[in-house]
Coordinates of C-alpha atoms in Angstrom, one line a residue:
Chain A
X1 CA -44.1 -12.3 -159.4
X2 CA -43.7 -9.7 -156.7
X3 CA -47.4 -9.0 -156.8
X4 CA -48.2 -12.6 -156.5
X5 CA -45.9 -13.1 -153.6
X6 CA -47.4 -10.1 -151.9
X7 CA -51.0 -11.4 -152.4
X8 CA -49.9 -14.8 -151.1
X9 CA -48.4 -13.3 -148.0
X10 CA -51.5 -11.1 -147.5
X11 CA -53.8 -14.1 -147.8
X12 CA -51.7 -16.0 -145.5
X13 CA -51.2 -13.6 -142.7
X14 CA -54.2 -11.2 -142.6
X15 CA -55.5 -10.8 -139.1
X16 CA -59.0 -10.7 -137.8
X17 CA -60.3 -9.0 -134.7
X18 CA -63.7 -9.0 -132.9
X19 CA -66.0 -6.4 -134.4
X20 CA -66.0 -4.5 -131.0
X21 CA -62.2 -3.9 -131.3
X22 CA -62.7 -2.4 -134.8
X23 CA -65.4 -0.1 -133.3
X24 CA -64.0 0.7 -129.9
X25 CA -60.3 1.0 -130.5
X26 CA -60.6 4.0 -132.9
X27 CA -63.3 5.6 -130.7
X28 CA -61.2 5.1 -127.6
X29 CA -58.2 6.7 -129.4
X30 CA -60.3 9.7 -130.4
X31 CA -61.8 10.2 -126.9
X32 CA -58.5 9.8 -125.1
X33 CA -56.8 12.1 -127.5
X34 CA -59.4 14.7 -126.7
X35 CA -59.5 14.0 -122.9
X36 CA -55.9 13.3 -121.9
X37 CA -54.4 16.7 -122.9
X38 CA -56.6 18.3 -120.2
X39 CA -54.8 16.2 -117.6
X40 CA -51.4 17.0 -119.1
X41 CA -51.7 20.7 -118.9
X42 CA -52.8 21.0 -122.5
X43 CA -49.7 19.3 -123.9
X44 CA -50.9 16.9 -126.6
X45 CA -47.5 15.7 -127.7
X46 CA -48.8 12.4 -129.0
X47 CA -51.3 11.2 -131.7
X48 CA -53.3 8.2 -130.6
X49 CA -55.5 8.1 -133.8
X50 CA -52.3 8.0 -135.9
X51 CA -51.0 5.0 -133.9
X52 CA -54.3 3.2 -134.3
X53 CA -54.4 4.0 -138.0
X54 CA -50.9 2.6 -138.5
X55 CA -51.6 -0.5 -136.5
X56 CA -54.8 -1.5 -138.3
X57 CA -53.3 -0.6 -141.7
X58 CA -50.2 -2.7 -141.0
X59 CA -51.9 -5.8 -139.7
X60 CA -54.9 -5.9 -142.1
X61 CA -52.8 -5.2 -145.3
X62 CA -55.8 -4.0 -147.3
X63 CA -54.8 -0.6 -148.8
X64 CA -58.4 0.6 -149.3
X65 CA -59.3 -0.2 -145.7
X66 CA -56.2 1.5 -144.4
X67 CA -56.8 4.5 -146.5
X68 CA -60.4 4.8 -145.3
X69 CA -59.5 4.3 -141.7
X70 CA -56.9 7.1 -141.9
X71 CA -59.3 9.4 -143.7
X72 CA -62.1 8.9 -141.1
X73 CA -59.7 9.3 -138.1
X74 CA -58.1 12.4 -139.6
X75 CA -61.5 14.0 -140.4
X76 CA -62.7 13.4 -136.9
X77 CA -59.6 14.9 -135.5
X78 CA -60.1 18.0 -137.7
X79 CA -63.7 18.2 -136.7
X80 CA -62.8 18.3 -133.0
X81 CA -59.9 20.8 -133.6
X82 CA -62.1 23.6 -134.8
X83 CA -59.6 24.2 -137.7
X84 CA -60.1 23.4 -141.3
X85 CA -61.5 20.0 -142.0
X86 CA -59.3 17.9 -144.2
X87 CA -55.7 18.8 -143.1
X88 CA -55.3 15.9 -140.7
X89 CA -57.6 14.0 -143.0
X90 CA -55.2 14.2 -146.0
X91 CA -52.2 13.4 -143.8
X92 CA -53.7 10.3 -142.2
X93 CA -55.2 9.1 -145.5
X94 CA -51.7 9.0 -147.0
X95 CA -50.3 7.4 -143.8
X96 CA -53.0 4.7 -143.8
X97 CA -52.4 4.0 -147.5
X98 CA -48.6 3.8 -147.1
X99 CA -48.8 1.6 -143.9
X100 CA -51.1 -0.9 -145.5
X101 CA -49.1 -1.0 -148.7
X102 CA -45.9 -1.5 -146.8
X103 CA -47.7 -4.1 -144.6
X104 CA -48.1 -6.3 -147.6
X105 CA -44.4 -6.6 -148.1
X106 CA -43.0 -6.8 -144.6
X107 CA -43.2 -9.0 -141.6
X108 CA -45.7 -7.3 -139.4
X109 CA -44.9 -9.5 -136.4
X110 CA -41.5 -7.8 -136.1
X111 CA -41.8 -5.2 -133.4
X112 CA -38.8 -3.3 -134.4
X113 CA -40.0 -2.8 -137.9
X114 CA -43.4 -1.8 -136.7
X115 CA -42.0 0.8 -134.3
X116 CA -39.6 2.2 -136.9
X117 CA -42.5 2.5 -139.3
X118 CA -44.6 4.3 -136.7
X119 CA -41.9 6.8 -136.1
X120 CA -41.3 7.5 -139.8
X121 CA -45.0 7.7 -140.6
X122 CA -45.6 10.0 -137.7
X123 CA -42.9 12.4 -139.1
X124 CA -44.5 12.1 -142.5
X125 CA -47.9 12.9 -141.1
X126 CA -46.5 16.1 -139.5
X127 CA -44.7 17.0 -142.8
X128 CA -47.9 16.6 -144.8
X129 CA -49.9 18.6 -142.2
X130 CA -47.5 21.5 -142.5
X131 CA -47.3 21.3 -146.3
X132 CA -51.1 21.3 -146.6
X133 CA -51.6 24.1 -144.1
X134 CA -48.9 26.4 -145.4
X135 CA -48.5 25.7 -149.1
X136 CA -51.9 24.3 -150.2
X137 CA -54.0 26.6 -148.0
X138 CA -51.6 29.5 -147.7
X139 CA -52.4 29.9 -144.0
X140 CA -49.9 31.1 -141.4
X141 CA -48.8 28.4 -139.0
X142 CA -46.0 28.6 -136.5
X143 CA -44.2 25.4 -136.3
X144 CA -41.5 23.6 -134.3
X145 CA -39.8 20.5 -135.7
X146 CA -38.5 19.7 -132.2
X147 CA -42.0 19.3 -131.0
X148 CA -42.9 17.1 -134.0
X149 CA -39.8 15.0 -133.3
X150 CA -40.8 14.6 -129.7
X151 CA -44.3 13.7 -130.8
X152 CA -43.0 11.0 -133.1
X153 CA -40.9 9.5 -130.3
X154 CA -44.0 9.6 -128.0
X155 CA -46.1 7.9 -130.7
X156 CA -43.4 5.2 -131.0
X157 CA -43.4 4.7 -127.3
X158 CA -47.2 4.4 -127.2
X159 CA -47.0 1.9 -130.0
X160 CA -44.4 -0.1 -128.1
X161 CA -47.1 -0.7 -125.4
X162 CA -50.2 -0.6 -127.5
X163 CA -49.3 -2.9 -130.4
X164 CA -48.6 -6.0 -128.3
X165 CA -51.8 -5.3 -126.3
X166 CA -53.9 -5.1 -129.5
X167 CA -52.1 -8.2 -130.9
X168 CA -53.6 -10.2 -128.0
X169 CA -57.1 -9.3 -129.1
X170 CA -56.9 -10.9 -132.5
X171 CA -59.0 -13.9 -133.3
X172 CA -56.8 -17.0 -133.6
X173 CA -57.9 -20.1 -135.4
Chain B
X1 CA -61.4 -0.6 -168.6
X2 CA -62.7 -2.8 -165.8
X3 CA -59.4 -4.4 -165.5
X4 CA -57.8 -0.9 -165.1
X5 CA -60.2 -0.1 -162.2
X6 CA -59.5 -3.4 -160.5
X7 CA -55.8 -3.2 -160.9
X8 CA -55.5 0.4 -159.7
X9 CA -58.4 0.4 -157.3
X10 CA -56.2 1.2 -154.3
X11 CA -54.6 4.2 -155.9
X12 CA -57.9 5.4 -157.3
X13 CA -59.5 5.3 -153.8
X14 CA -56.6 7.2 -152.4
X15 CA -56.7 9.8 -155.1
X16 CA -60.5 10.2 -154.8
X17 CA -60.3 10.7 -151.1
X18 CA -57.4 13.2 -151.4
X19 CA -59.1 15.2 -154.1
X20 CA -62.4 15.3 -152.2
X21 CA -60.6 16.6 -149.1
X22 CA -58.7 19.2 -151.1
X23 CA -61.9 20.5 -152.6
X24 CA -63.4 20.5 -149.2
X25 CA -60.5 22.5 -147.9
X26 CA -60.7 25.0 -150.7
X27 CA -64.3 25.9 -149.8
X28 CA -63.3 26.6 -146.2
X29 CA -60.6 29.2 -147.0
X30 CA -61.1 32.6 -148.4
X31 CA -58.9 35.5 -149.4
X32 CA -59.0 38.7 -147.4
X33 CA -58.7 42.2 -148.8
X34 CA -55.1 42.4 -147.7
X35 CA -54.3 39.4 -150.0
X36 CA -53.9 36.8 -147.2
X37 CA -55.7 33.6 -146.9
X38 CA -57.8 32.9 -143.8
X39 CA -60.2 30.3 -142.6
X40 CA -63.8 31.2 -143.1
X41 CA -65.2 31.7 -139.5
X42 CA -68.6 30.5 -140.6
X43 CA -68.7 26.8 -141.4
X44 CA -70.6 25.6 -144.4
X45 CA -73.4 23.1 -143.9
X46 CA -71.2 20.2 -145.0
X47 CA -68.4 21.1 -142.6
X48 CA -70.8 21.7 -139.8
X49 CA -72.3 18.3 -140.4
X50 CA -68.9 16.6 -140.0
X51 CA -68.3 18.6 -136.8
X52 CA -71.7 17.6 -135.5
X53 CA -71.0 13.9 -136.2
X54 CA -67.6 14.1 -134.6
X55 CA -69.2 15.8 -131.6
X56 CA -72.0 13.2 -131.4
X57 CA -69.5 10.4 -131.4
X58 CA -66.8 11.8 -129.0
X59 CA -68.8 14.0 -126.6
X60 CA -70.9 11.3 -124.8
X61 CA -67.9 9.2 -123.7
X62 CA -66.1 12.4 -122.8
X63 CA -69.0 13.5 -120.7
X64 CA -69.1 10.1 -119.1
X65 CA -65.4 10.2 -118.2
X66 CA -65.7 13.8 -117.0
X67 CA -68.7 13.1 -114.8
X68 CA -67.1 10.0 -113.3
X69 CA -64.0 11.9 -112.5
X70 CA -66.1 14.8 -111.0
X71 CA -68.3 12.4 -109.1
X72 CA -65.3 10.6 -107.5
X73 CA -63.6 13.9 -106.7
X74 CA -66.8 15.2 -105.1
X75 CA -67.2 12.0 -103.1
X76 CA -63.7 12.4 -101.8
X77 CA -63.9 16.1 -101.1
X78 CA -67.4 16.3 -99.7
X79 CA -67.6 13.1 -97.6
X80 CA -64.1 12.0 -96.8
X81 CA -61.5 14.7 -97.0
X82 CA -63.1 17.2 -94.6
X83 CA -60.1 18.3 -92.6
X84 CA -59.8 22.0 -92.1
X85 CA -63.3 22.5 -93.5
X86 CA -64.5 24.5 -90.5
X87 CA -61.4 26.7 -90.6
X88 CA -61.8 27.2 -94.3
X89 CA -65.4 28.1 -93.8
X90 CA -64.6 30.7 -91.2
X91 CA -62.0 32.3 -93.4
X92 CA -64.4 32.3 -96.3
X93 CA -67.0 34.0 -94.1
X94 CA -64.4 36.6 -93.2
X95 CA -63.6 37.2 -96.8
X96 CA -67.3 37.6 -97.6
X97 CA -67.7 40.1 -94.8
X98 CA -64.7 42.0 -96.1
X99 CA -65.9 42.0 -99.7
X100 CA -69.4 43.1 -98.6
X101 CA -67.8 46.0 -96.8
X102 CA -65.7 46.9 -99.9
X103 CA -68.7 46.5 -102.2
X104 CA -70.9 48.8 -100.1
X105 CA -68.1 51.4 -100.0
X106 CA -67.8 51.2 -103.8
X107 CA -71.5 51.2 -104.4
X108 CA -71.8 55.0 -104.3
X109 CA -68.9 55.4 -106.8
X110 CA -70.5 52.9 -109.1
X111 CA -73.9 54.7 -109.0
X112 CA -72.2 58.0 -109.6
X113 CA -70.3 56.5 -112.5
X114 CA -73.5 55.3 -114.1
X115 CA -75.1 58.7 -113.7
X116 CA -72.2 60.3 -115.4
X117 CA -72.2 57.8 -118.2
X118 CA -75.9 58.5 -118.7
X119 CA -75.1 62.2 -118.9
X120 CA -72.4 61.6 -121.4
X121 CA -74.6 59.3 -123.4
X122 CA -72.2 56.5 -122.9
X123 CA -73.4 53.1 -121.9
X124 CA -71.0 50.6 -120.5
X125 CA -72.1 47.0 -120.8
X126 CA -72.0 44.9 -117.7
X127 CA -72.0 41.2 -117.6
X128 CA -75.6 40.6 -117.2
X129 CA -76.1 36.8 -117.5
X130 CA -73.7 33.9 -117.5
X131 CA -73.9 30.2 -117.9
X132 CA -71.5 28.0 -115.9
X133 CA -70.1 25.1 -117.9
X134 CA -67.5 22.4 -117.4
X135 CA -64.6 21.8 -119.8
X136 CA -64.9 18.2 -120.8
X137 CA -62.4 17.7 -123.5
X138 CA -59.8 19.3 -125.8
X139 CA -59.1 19.3 -129.5
X140 CA -56.3 16.7 -128.9
X141 CA -53.9 18.6 -131.1
X142 CA -51.0 20.9 -130.0
X143 CA -51.7 23.1 -133.1
X144 CA -55.3 23.8 -132.0
X145 CA -56.3 25.3 -128.6
X146 CA -59.9 24.4 -128.8
X147 CA -61.8 22.7 -126.0
X148 CA -65.3 21.4 -125.5
X149 CA -67.7 22.4 -122.8
X150 CA -70.8 20.5 -121.6
X151 CA -73.3 23.2 -122.4
X152 CA -74.7 24.1 -125.8
X153 CA -77.6 25.7 -127.6
X154 CA -80.0 24.1 -125.1
X155 CA -78.7 26.6 -122.6
X156 CA -78.8 29.6 -124.9
X157 CA -75.2 29.5 -126.1
X158 CA -74.4 31.0 -129.4
X159 CA -71.2 31.5 -131.5
X160 CA -68.9 34.4 -130.5
X161 CA -70.0 34.5 -126.9
X162 CA -67.2 35.3 -124.5
X163 CA -65.9 32.6 -122.2
X164 CA -64.3 33.7 -118.9
X165 CA -63.3 32.5 -115.5
X166 CA -63.1 34.4 -112.3
X167 CA -59.4 35.1 -113.0
X168 CA -59.7 36.4 -116.6
X169 CA -60.8 35.8 -120.1
X170 CA -60.5 32.3 -121.7
X171 CA -61.8 32.5 -125.2
X172 CA -65.0 32.6 -127.3
X173 CA -67.5 30.1 -128.4
X174 CA -66.7 28.9 -131.8
X175 CA -69.2 26.1 -132.6
X176 CA -72.4 25.3 -130.8
X177 CA -74.2 21.9 -130.7
X178 CA -77.3 21.0 -128.8
X179 CA -75.5 19.6 -125.8
X180 CA -72.0 20.9 -126.1
X181 CA -70.0 23.7 -127.6
X182 CA -66.5 24.3 -128.9
X183 CA -64.5 27.1 -127.4
X184 CA -61.6 28.8 -129.2
X185 CA -59.1 29.7 -126.5
X186 CA -57.2 33.0 -126.6
X187 CA -53.9 31.2 -127.1
X188 CA -55.0 29.6 -130.3
X189 CA -53.2 30.8 -133.4
X190 CA -56.4 31.6 -135.2
X191 CA -58.0 33.5 -132.3
X192 CA -58.2 37.3 -131.9
X193 CA -59.2 39.6 -129.0
X194 CA -58.9 43.3 -128.7
X195 CA -56.7 44.2 -125.7
X196 CA -55.2 47.3 -124.0
X197 CA -52.2 47.7 -121.8
X198 CA -53.4 49.2 -118.5
X199 CA -50.7 51.8 -117.9
X200 CA -49.4 52.7 -121.3
X201 CA -52.9 52.4 -122.9
X202 CA -51.4 50.8 -126.0
X203 CA -54.0 48.7 -127.9
X204 CA -53.3 45.5 -129.8
X205 CA -54.7 42.2 -130.9
X206 CA -54.1 39.1 -128.8
X207 CA -53.6 35.7 -130.4
X208 CA -51.7 32.6 -129.7
X209 CA -48.3 31.5 -130.9
X210 CA -46.9 28.0 -131.9
X211 CA -46.3 26.9 -128.3
X212 CA -49.7 28.1 -127.0
X213 CA -48.7 31.4 -125.4
X214 CA -51.0 34.4 -125.9
X215 CA -49.2 37.3 -127.5
X216 CA -50.1 40.8 -128.6
X217 CA -49.1 41.4 -132.1
X218 CA -48.7 44.3 -134.5
X219 CA -47.4 46.8 -131.9
X220 CA -44.8 49.4 -132.7
X221 CA -41.7 49.0 -130.6
X222 CA -42.2 51.0 -127.4
X223 CA -39.8 51.2 -124.5
X224 CA -42.6 51.9 -122.0
X225 CA -43.9 48.3 -122.2
X226 CA -42.4 46.5 -119.3
X227 CA -43.0 43.0 -117.9
X228 CA -45.6 42.9 -115.2
X229 CA -47.9 45.5 -116.8
X230 CA -51.5 44.4 -116.7
X231 CA -53.4 43.6 -119.9
X232 CA -57.2 44.2 -120.1
X233 CA -59.8 43.7 -122.7
X234 CA -60.3 46.7 -124.9
X235 CA -64.0 46.0 -125.6
X236 CA -63.7 46.9 -129.3
X237 CA -64.1 43.4 -130.6
X238 CA -67.7 43.2 -129.5
X239 CA -67.1 39.9 -127.9
X240 CA -65.4 40.6 -124.6
X241 CA -66.8 43.4 -122.3
X242 CA -64.3 46.2 -121.7
X243 CA -61.9 46.0 -118.7
X244 CA -61.8 42.2 -118.1
X245 CA -58.4 40.9 -117.0
X246 CA -56.4 39.1 -119.7
X247 CA -53.1 38.7 -118.0
X248 CA -49.8 40.5 -117.4
X249 CA -46.9 41.2 -119.8
X250 CA -44.4 38.4 -119.5
X251 CA -41.8 39.6 -122.0
X252 CA -41.3 41.7 -125.1
X253 CA -39.7 40.2 -128.2
X254 CA -39.0 41.6 -131.6
X255 CA -41.3 40.7 -134.4
X256 CA -39.2 38.2 -136.5
X257 CA -40.8 39.5 -139.7
X258 CA -40.9 43.2 -139.2
X259 CA -38.1 45.3 -137.5
X260 CA -40.2 48.1 -136.2
X261 CA -42.7 45.9 -134.5
X262 CA -42.7 43.9 -131.4
X263 CA -44.6 40.9 -130.0
X264 CA -45.7 41.1 -126.4
X265 CA -45.9 37.7 -124.7
X266 CA -48.7 37.7 -122.1
X267 CA -48.9 35.4 -119.1
X268 CA -52.7 34.7 -119.0
X269 CA -54.6 35.4 -115.9
X270 CA -56.8 32.4 -116.4
X271 CA -55.2 29.0 -116.1
X272 CA -55.7 28.0 -119.8
X273 CA -53.9 24.7 -119.4
X274 CA -56.0 23.5 -116.5
X275 CA -59.5 24.7 -117.2
X276 CA -62.3 23.1 -115.3
X277 CA -65.3 25.3 -114.8
X278 CA -65.9 28.4 -117.1
X279 CA -68.5 31.0 -117.4
X280 CA -70.1 31.8 -120.8
X281 CA -71.4 35.4 -121.0
X282 CA -74.8 35.0 -122.6
X283 CA -75.9 38.6 -122.2
X284 CA -74.5 42.0 -121.5
X285 CA -76.6 45.0 -120.5
X286 CA -76.1 48.6 -119.5
X287 CA -77.4 47.8 -116.0
X288 CA -76.7 45.4 -113.2
X289 CA -78.3 42.0 -113.2
X290 CA -80.9 41.1 -110.7
X291 CA -78.4 38.9 -108.8
X292 CA -75.9 41.7 -108.7
X293 CA -78.6 44.1 -107.5
X294 CA -79.6 41.6 -104.8
X295 CA -75.9 41.3 -103.8
X296 CA -75.6 45.1 -103.6
X297 CA -78.7 45.4 -101.6
X298 CA -77.5 42.8 -99.2
X299 CA -74.1 44.5 -98.8
X300 CA -75.8 47.8 -98.3
X301 CA -78.1 46.4 -95.7
X302 CA -75.6 44.4 -93.8
X303 CA -72.5 46.4 -94.1
X304 CA -73.7 49.8 -95.2
X305 CA -73.6 51.5 -91.8
X306 CA -70.0 50.2 -91.2
X307 CA -68.9 51.4 -94.6
X308 CA -70.6 54.7 -94.1
X309 CA -68.9 55.1 -90.8
X310 CA -65.5 54.4 -92.4
X311 CA -66.3 56.9 -95.1
X312 CA -67.3 59.5 -92.5
X313 CA -64.1 59.0 -90.7
X314 CA -62.1 59.4 -93.9
X315 CA -64.0 62.6 -94.7
X316 CA -63.4 64.0 -91.2
X317 CA -59.7 63.2 -91.5
X318 CA -59.6 65.0 -94.8
X319 CA -61.3 68.1 -93.4
X320 CA -59.1 68.2 -90.4
X321 CA -56.0 67.9 -92.6
X322 CA -57.2 70.8 -94.6
X323 CA -57.9 73.0 -91.6
X324 CA -54.7 72.3 -89.7
X325 CA -51.7 74.6 -90.7
X326 CA -49.2 72.8 -92.7
X327 CA -45.5 73.3 -91.8
X328 CA -44.2 72.0 -95.0
X329 CA -46.0 72.4 -98.3
X330 CA -44.7 69.7 -100.8
X331 CA -45.8 71.9 -103.7
X332 CA -43.6 74.9 -102.8
X333 CA -39.8 75.3 -103.2
X334 CA -37.8 75.2 -99.9
X335 CA -37.2 79.0 -99.8
X336 CA -41.0 79.7 -100.0
X337 CA -42.1 77.3 -97.3
X338 CA -44.8 78.7 -94.9
X339 CA -42.4 77.8 -92.1
X340 CA -40.1 80.7 -93.3
X341 CA -42.9 83.2 -93.5
X342 CA -42.3 85.5 -90.5
X343 CA -45.7 87.3 -91.0
X344 CA -47.5 84.1 -90.1
X345 CA -48.5 84.4 -86.4
X346 CA -49.2 80.7 -86.1
X347 CA -45.7 79.6 -86.7
X348 CA -44.2 77.3 -84.2
X349 CA -40.9 78.8 -83.3
X350 CA -38.0 78.0 -81.1
X351 CA -38.9 77.1 -77.5
X352 CA -38.7 80.1 -75.2
X353 CA -35.5 81.0 -73.6
X354 CA -35.3 80.0 -70.0
X355 CA -35.1 82.8 -67.5
X356 CA -32.3 81.1 -65.5
X357 CA -30.4 78.8 -67.9
X358 CA -28.1 76.3 -66.3
X359 CA -25.8 73.6 -67.7
X360 CA -28.7 71.2 -68.3
X361 CA -30.5 73.7 -70.6
X362 CA -30.1 72.9 -74.3
X363 CA -27.3 75.1 -75.5
X364 CA -26.6 75.7 -71.9
X365 CA -22.9 75.1 -72.3
X366 CA -22.6 78.3 -74.3
X367 CA -25.0 80.3 -72.1
X368 CA -23.4 79.1 -68.9
X369 CA -20.0 80.2 -70.2
X370 CA -18.6 83.4 -68.8
X371 CA -19.9 86.7 -70.3
X372 CA -16.6 87.0 -72.0
X373 CA -17.3 83.8 -74.0
X374 CA -16.3 83.7 -77.5
X375 CA -18.3 85.6 -80.1
X376 CA -18.5 82.7 -82.4
X377 CA -20.5 80.7 -80.0
X378 CA -22.9 83.6 -79.5
X379 CA -23.1 84.0 -83.3
X380 CA -23.9 80.3 -83.8
X381 CA -26.6 80.6 -81.2
X382 CA -28.1 83.5 -83.0
X383 CA -28.1 81.6 -86.2
X384 CA -29.8 78.6 -84.7
X385 CA -32.6 80.9 -83.5
X386 CA -33.9 81.3 -87.1
X387 CA -37.2 79.5 -87.7
X388 CA -35.7 77.2 -90.4
X389 CA -33.2 75.8 -88.1
X390 CA -35.2 75.9 -84.9
X391 CA -38.0 73.5 -85.8
X392 CA -37.8 69.9 -86.6
X393 CA -41.1 69.3 -88.6
X394 CA -41.1 65.6 -87.6
X395 CA -40.9 66.4 -83.9
X396 CA -44.1 66.8 -82.0
X397 CA -44.7 70.3 -81.0
X398 CA -47.1 71.9 -78.6
X399 CA -49.1 75.0 -79.7
X400 CA -47.2 78.1 -78.8
X401 CA -48.2 81.5 -77.8
X402 CA -47.6 83.7 -80.8
X403 CA -46.1 86.4 -78.7
X404 CA -43.7 83.9 -77.1
X405 CA -42.7 82.6 -80.5
X406 CA -41.7 86.0 -81.6
X407 CA -39.3 86.3 -78.8
X408 CA -41.2 88.8 -76.6
X409 CA -40.3 88.7 -72.9
X410 CA -42.4 86.6 -70.6
X411 CA -44.4 88.4 -68.0

């Protein structure tokens, strides 16, 4: 019964966007993530690809698509970082899957819920990153949870502005 | 079976992606002899392909943004904001003149150094060729201090080439693509550069910490290391030439893992958080580059005579200083000073006694006293006549007749 109601809601509320938005929004997120820190004295205390992953996963409500979006964004971030490829990939794959799975069951038009989810998923992404880096790979990584908390808050603030802006770009019947 | 795949397709896709990435990670990590895991510095073909794709997607827009920003800045600086340009130009010209003078003065020392190095069979490598590049983007992660430059293998860049600015070292080339390259900065946690402290000559390895500060690790606790000491490249890592500025010691902290060791936090000389233009050292040679030789020749031709004149003046001063008698030798104890040597006929003594002292003569109060004046005053006067008390070395003194200085009567 639950599954049925979930499918029903998904069929009812799935959003569509112009193809350019699907292509340009992730690209813009990756480019800005790489470019903005040079203006901010190297402080990259935000994660635009994560915010975009969460947004599209939430509003599209297709777990496979959310998972793939997260994987691609994470792998691209890893490729640009010069570190091992796959650490961010794993973190964002899980985030994309969870966001789209949760999106089936919640009201995605509610800003508060979306922002709360962004904050929690941002923290989860950091936790997975540390776990993979330290435990799975056994590599040394100095870490500060305060910075990760600040980053999660910053992601939430970005989502506060970005989500309504992206909502306006959806195709309405 | 088909129903199983349809029902669990979401989870299966998730697991497939996770497993694929974990396997991919496993091939990028290797175990060192010391038992620690480390990232393989050489990327495999698959990993390199992903990096190439990411670079191909992200670099063109980054270049576009950077060039737009650069163009607008140049437009403003070169055509609109021209206040004080003439004054700046004049000051720069003065600086060039001064530097040419200094360069010409140092030229002989440099040549002599090279000759001595050749005699000792030691060849120091000089920066022979560099490629200027613009930093167009960063890694976008606070855990990674990697940035992208707008020059790549098309300009002769290769992995492990040193990247510097005029202020100091920046990092090394990590990955090279045709039009761009990734540079691993010295404040990244996975970087490593051999450095030496200028005064204490303590060597160590420089790498970044969690908050992006470069620090020298694996150093035994040493009281001599103080904030402000300069840090230079040691040259042992075969990446950075020896003697390039790295920064200054900011503070010394205890190694949290090992009691006997310390971490030296370094304030980098280069502005690592605001990099714009950098130089990639593409070749080092045991000789000066053509450009450097041209600069030296220009300096020699333009400012050589002035530098030579200054050098001659210095030499003449040194010779004069050697020839002139020294009143106080800083290397001798006070009781063996040449001033106390009575056998030296050139000693400057007490001014001669006046033939007819009056009350205006120094010490005249005593001498003008009646012949029956007190003996103590006469005794004090006798004591003051000893050379040690008579001469103030700081006071200017005229050359004296040796006979006069020994107290012989004037004709």
